[in-house]
CSV table of C-alpha atoms in Angstrom, one decimal:
chain,number,residue,atom,x,y,z
A,1,MET,CA,321.1,320.9,74.4
A,2,PRO,CA,320.1,323.4,71.2
A,3,PRO,CA,323.5,325.8,70.2
A,4,LEU,CA,321.1,328.7,70.8
A,5,ALA,CA,320.2,327.6,74.4
A,6,ALA,CA,323.8,326.8,75.1
A,7,ALA,CA,324.8,330.4,73.7
A,8,VAL,CA,322.1,332.2,76.0
A,9,ILE,CA,323.6,330.5,79.0
A,10,ALA,CA,327.3,331.8,77.9
A,11,LEU,CA,326.0,335.0,77.4
A,12,ILE,CA,324.3,335.3,80.9
A,13,GLY,CA,327.5,334.0,82.4
A,14,LEU,CA,329.8,336.4,80.8
A,15,VAL,CA,327.6,339.6,81.2
A,16,MET,CA,327.7,338.5,85.2
A,17,ILE,CA,331.3,338.1,85.2
A,18,PHE,CA,331.9,341.2,83.6
A,19,SER,CA,329.7,343.0,85.4
A,20,ALA,CA,331.7,341.9,88.5
A,21,VAL,CA,334.9,343.0,87.3
A,22,TRP,CA,333.4,346.1,86.6
A,23,VAL,CA,332.4,346.7,90.1
A,24,TRP,CA,336.0,345.4,91.4
A,25,GLN,CA,337.5,348.2,89.1
A,26,LEU,CA,335.4,351.1,90.5
A,27,LYS,CA,337.1,350.3,93.9
A,28,SER,CA,340.4,349.6,92.6
A,29,GLU,CA,340.4,352.4,89.7
A,30,ASN,CA,342.2,349.8,87.6
A,31,ALA,CA,340.7,348.2,84.6
A,32,GLY,CA,343.7,346.2,83.5
A,33,MET,CA,342.5,343.1,85.4
A,34,VAL,CA,339.5,342.9,82.6
A,35,ASP,CA,342.2,341.3,80.4
A,36,PRO,CA,343.0,338.2,82.4
A,37,VAL,CA,339.3,337.7,83.1
A,38,TRP,CA,338.6,337.9,79.4
A,39,ALA,CA,340.8,335.0,78.6
A,40,TYR,CA,339.9,332.9,81.5
A,41,SER,CA,336.0,333.4,80.8
A,42,LEU,CA,336.2,332.7,77.2
A,43,GLY,CA,337.9,329.4,77.6
A,44,LEU,CA,335.4,328.3,80.1
A,45,VAL,CA,333.0,329.0,77.3
A,46,ALA,CA,334.7,326.5,75.3
A,47,VAL,CA,334.4,323.9,77.7
A,48,LEU,CA,330.7,324.9,78.4
A,49,TYR,CA,329.8,324.7,74.5
A,50,ALA,CA,332.0,321.4,74.5
A,51,VAL,CA,329.8,319.7,77.6
A,52,LEU,CA,326.2,321.0,76.3
A,53,GLY,CA,326.9,320.4,72.7
A,54,THR,CA,325.6,317.3,70.7
A,55,GLY,CA,328.1,316.7,68.2
A,56,ASP,CA,331.0,314.6,67.6
A,57,PRO,CA,332.8,313.5,71.0
A,58,VAL,CA,336.2,313.9,69.3
A,59,SER,CA,335.6,317.7,68.0
A,60,ARG,CA,333.9,318.6,71.4
A,61,ALA,CA,336.9,317.1,73.2
A,62,LEU,CA,339.5,319.2,71.1
A,63,THR,CA,337.4,322.0,71.4
A,64,ALA,CA,337.2,322.2,75.3
A,65,LEU,CA,341.0,321.1,75.4
A,66,GLY,CA,342.0,323.6,73.2
A,67,GLY,CA,339.8,326.5,74.4
A,68,LEU,CA,340.7,325.9,78.0
A,69,ILE,CA,344.7,325.4,77.8
A,70,TRP,CA,344.7,328.5,75.4
A,71,GLY,CA,342.4,330.7,78.2
A,72,VAL,CA,344.3,329.4,80.8
A,73,ARG,CA,347.7,330.0,79.6
A,74,LEU,CA,346.7,333.5,78.4
A,75,GLY,CA,344.8,334.4,81.3
A,76,THR,CA,347.8,333.5,83.7
A,77,HIS,CA,350.2,335.4,81.6
A,78,LEU,CA,348.0,338.6,81.6
A,79,TRP,CA,347.2,338.4,85.2
A,80,LYS,CA,350.6,338.2,86.5
A,81,ARG,CA,351.7,340.9,84.1
A,82,ASN,CA,348.9,343.3,85.2
A,83,TYR,CA,348.1,342.3,88.9
A,84,GLY,CA,349.5,344.8,91.4
A,85,LYS,CA,350.7,347.0,88.7
A,86,PRO,CA,349.4,350.5,87.6
A,87,GLU,CA,346.6,350.5,85.2
A,88,ASP,CA,347.2,349.6,81.6
A,89,ALA,CA,348.1,353.0,79.5
A,90,ARG,CA,345.0,352.3,77.3
A,91,TYR,CA,342.4,352.1,80.2
A,92,HIS,CA,344.0,354.9,81.9
A,93,ARG,CA,343.7,356.9,78.8
A,94,PHE,CA,339.7,356.2,78.4
A,95,ARG,CA,339.5,357.1,82.3
A,96,GLU,CA,341.1,360.4,81.9
A,97,GLN,CA,339.0,361.2,78.6
A,98,TRP,CA,335.7,360.2,80.0
A,99,GLY,CA,336.4,362.0,83.4
A,100,ASP,CA,333.1,362.2,85.7
A,101,GLN,CA,331.3,359.8,83.1
A,102,ALA,CA,334.3,357.2,83.4
A,103,GLY,CA,332.4,354.9,85.6
A,104,SER,CA,329.1,354.5,83.6
A,105,LYS,CA,331.0,354.3,80.2
A,106,MET,CA,333.4,351.7,81.8
A,107,PHE,CA,330.4,349.6,82.4
A,108,TRP,CA,329.5,349.7,78.9
A,109,PHE,CA,333.0,349.4,77.7
A,110,PHE,CA,333.1,346.1,79.6
A,111,GLN,CA,330.0,344.9,78.2
A,112,LEU,CA,331.4,345.5,75.0
A,113,GLN,CA,333.9,342.7,75.6
A,114,VAL,CA,330.8,340.4,76.1
A,115,VAL,CA,329.9,341.1,72.6
A,116,ILE,CA,333.0,340.8,71.4
A,117,SER,CA,333.6,337.2,73.6
A,118,MET,CA,330.3,335.9,72.1
A,119,LEU,CA,331.4,336.6,68.7
A,120,LEU,CA,334.5,334.7,69.1
A,121,SER,CA,332.9,332.1,70.9
A,122,LEU,CA,331.6,331.0,67.7
A,123,ALA,CA,334.9,329.1,66.9
A,124,PHE,CA,334.2,326.8,69.8
A,125,LEU,CA,330.1,326.5,69.0
A,126,MET,CA,330.6,325.2,65.6
A,127,PRO,CA,332.7,322.4,66.4
A,128,SER,CA,331.1,321.3,69.5
A,129,TYR,CA,327.6,320.7,67.5
A,130,ARG,CA,329.0,319.1,64.1
A,131,SER,CA,326.8,316.2,63.5
A,132,THR,CA,329.6,313.9,61.9
A,133,PRO,CA,333.4,313.1,62.7
A,134,ALA,CA,335.8,315.5,61.5
A,135,PRO,CA,338.1,314.2,58.4
A,136,THR,CA,341.3,312.8,60.2
A,137,GLY,CA,343.6,315.4,57.8
A,138,TRP,CA,341.4,318.5,59.1
A,139,ILE,CA,341.9,316.9,62.9
A,140,VAL,CA,345.4,317.0,62.6
A,141,LEU,CA,345.6,320.4,60.9
A,142,ALA,CA,343.6,321.8,63.5
A,143,ILE,CA,345.9,320.6,66.2
A,144,VAL,CA,349.1,321.7,64.5
A,145,LEU,CA,347.8,325.4,64.2
A,146,TRP,CA,346.7,325.1,67.7
A,147,ILE,CA,350.1,324.0,68.9
A,148,VAL,CA,352.2,326.5,66.7
A,149,SER,CA,350.0,329.5,67.8
A,150,VAL,CA,350.0,328.7,71.8
A,151,ALA,CA,353.5,327.8,71.6
A,152,GLY,CA,354.5,330.9,69.4
A,153,GLU,CA,352.5,333.3,71.6
A,154,GLY,CA,353.9,331.6,74.8
A,155,LEU,CA,357.4,332.2,73.4
A,156,ALA,CA,357.0,335.8,72.5
A,157,ASP,CA,355.5,336.6,75.8
A,158,ARG,CA,358.3,335.0,77.6
A,159,GLN,CA,361.0,336.7,75.3
A,160,LEU,CA,359.6,340.1,76.1
A,161,LYS,CA,359.2,339.4,79.9
A,162,ARG,CA,363.1,338.7,80.0
A,163,PHE,CA,363.7,341.6,77.9
A,164,ALA,CA,361.9,343.9,80.0
A,165,GLN,CA,363.0,342.3,83.2
A,166,ASN,CA,366.6,343.5,82.5
A,167,PRO,CA,367.5,346.8,84.1
A,168,ALA,CA,369.8,347.5,81.3
A,169,HIS,CA,367.0,347.4,78.9
A,170,HIS,CA,365.0,350.2,80.5
A,171,ASP,CA,363.0,352.2,77.9
A,172,SER,CA,364.7,350.5,75.2
A,173,VAL,CA,362.9,348.5,72.2
A,174,CYS,CA,362.8,344.9,72.5
A,175,ARG,CA,364.4,343.4,69.2
A,176,VAL,CA,365.3,339.6,70.5
A,177,GLY,CA,363.8,336.7,69.0
A,178,LEU,CA,360.5,336.8,67.4
A,179,TRP,CA,360.4,340.7,68.0
A,180,ARG,CA,363.0,341.3,65.6
A,181,TYR,CA,360.5,340.1,62.8
A,182,SER,CA,357.2,341.5,64.0
A,183,ARG,CA,356.5,344.3,66.3
A,184,HIS,CA,353.8,342.3,67.6
A,185,PRO,CA,354.5,338.4,67.4
A,186,ASN,CA,352.3,337.5,70.3
A,187,TYR,CA,349.2,339.1,68.7
A,188,PHE,CA,350.0,337.0,65.6
A,189,PHE,CA,349.8,333.8,67.0
A,190,GLU,CA,346.9,335.0,68.7
A,191,CYS,CA,345.3,335.3,65.1
A,192,VAL,CA,346.5,332.0,64.2
A,193,HIS,CA,344.8,330.1,67.1
A,194,TRP,CA,341.2,331.2,65.8
A,195,LEU,CA,342.2,329.4,62.6
A,196,ALA,CA,342.3,326.2,64.3
A,197,TYR,CA,338.8,325.9,64.7
A,198,ILE,CA,337.9,326.7,61.2
A,199,ALA,CA,339.9,323.3,60.4
A,200,LEU,CA,338.2,321.7,63.2
A,201,SER,CA,334.8,322.8,61.8
A,202,PHE,CA,335.4,322.1,58.2
A,203,GLY,CA,332.6,320.5,56.1
A,204,THR,CA,329.9,321.5,58.4
A,205,PRO,CA,326.7,323.4,57.4
A,206,TRP,CA,327.5,326.4,59.3
A,207,GLY,CA,331.1,325.9,59.6
A,208,TRP,CA,331.7,329.3,57.7
A,209,PHE,CA,330.8,331.0,60.9
A,210,THR,CA,334.1,330.2,62.3
A,211,LEU,CA,335.9,332.6,59.6
A,212,LEU,CA,334.7,335.6,61.8
A,213,PRO,CA,336.7,334.9,65.1
A,214,PRO,CA,340.1,335.2,63.1
A,215,VAL,CA,338.7,338.0,60.9
A,216,LEU,CA,337.6,340.0,64.1
A,217,MET,CA,340.7,339.3,66.2
A,218,ALA,CA,342.9,340.5,63.6
A,219,LEU,CA,340.6,343.8,63.2
A,220,LEU,CA,340.4,344.5,66.6
A,221,LEU,CA,344.4,343.9,67.0
A,222,LEU,CA,345.2,345.9,64.1
A,223,LYS,CA,342.8,348.9,63.6
A,224,LEU,CA,341.3,349.5,67.3
A,225,SER,CA,342.3,348.4,70.7
A,226,GLY,CA,345.3,346.6,70.2
A,227,ILE,CA,348.2,348.0,68.0
A,228,PRO,CA,346.9,351.3,67.3
A,229,LEU,CA,346.8,352.4,71.0
A,230,LEU,CA,349.8,350.8,72.2
A,231,GLU,CA,351.9,352.0,69.5
A,232,GLU,CA,350.5,355.5,70.0
A,233,SER,CA,351.8,355.1,73.7
A,234,MET,CA,355.1,353.4,73.1
A,235,ALA,CA,356.4,355.8,70.3
A,236,ARG,CA,355.9,358.5,73.1
A,237,ARG,CA,357.7,356.7,75.6
A,238,ARG,CA,360.5,354.9,74.0
A,239,ALA,CA,363.4,356.6,71.8
A,240,GLY,CA,363.9,354.2,68.8
A,241,TYR,CA,360.5,353.0,68.5
A,242,ALA,CA,359.3,355.1,65.7
A,243,GLU,CA,362.4,353.7,63.7
A,244,TYR,CA,361.3,350.3,65.1
A,245,MET,CA,357.9,351.0,63.4
A,246,ARG,CA,359.4,351.9,60.1
A,247,THR,CA,361.7,348.9,59.8
A,248,THR,CA,359.7,345.9,61.3
A,249,SER,CA,356.6,344.2,60.3
A,250,ALA,CA,353.4,345.4,62.5
A,251,LEU,CA,351.9,341.8,62.7
A,252,ILE,CA,353.3,339.0,60.5
A,253,PRO,CA,356.7,338.0,61.5
A,254,TRP,CA,359.1,339.2,58.3
A,255,PRO,CA,362.6,339.9,58.0
A,256,PRO,CA,363.3,343.5,59.0
A,257,ARG,CA,363.5,346.3,56.4
A,258,HIS,CA,366.9,348.4,56.3
């Protein structure tokens, strides 16, 4: 199937999925479940492109496995974190700001997730349609980047979860493990994940499109919906977080400043 046709199928599917989640949040008044659905659905898009793609079988298989495992791990983590819990502070703030228009504006906010997902899915589309086998060295690099990113993000999530589950740490700032060197190590490894598909697409005519997903993800996390909104809330609620911001790298793990 041509890549444009595969992308159209993915777009229609994502619009339907996020519209269904929007209906769900109308009843629950909790938009937080859009996060795990985003990860799950993007993992499915990776499989879709790999199945419909006409490119090198090895590249398609690695794309499907990489995207699916990443999406299932992240989606399951977010599901366990959000399900049955109060609405995420970011979405609750939007709901308060939008007032009576929250329903309609939330719909378009969810459709914005579709646009972002389609742009990120370029990372899966390009290797699924590469006509020649990827060089062995680039395949190895892609696998190493993928393992480091998924394992690192999983480790950061587990460290934060264990810290938060300790009653003695109530309202304290997590500085254990990777969180000593980065305020958001999970976000750092999330960005690294998208670099794997650049290596897997290297040498293809349209491979440079895979540069967009890691840049977009870093921009979203650093400037828009990730770190700014989260840290604004954390600085108000947790004593010592302002100091943590002054002494600890925002994204890239680095020894803390004194």
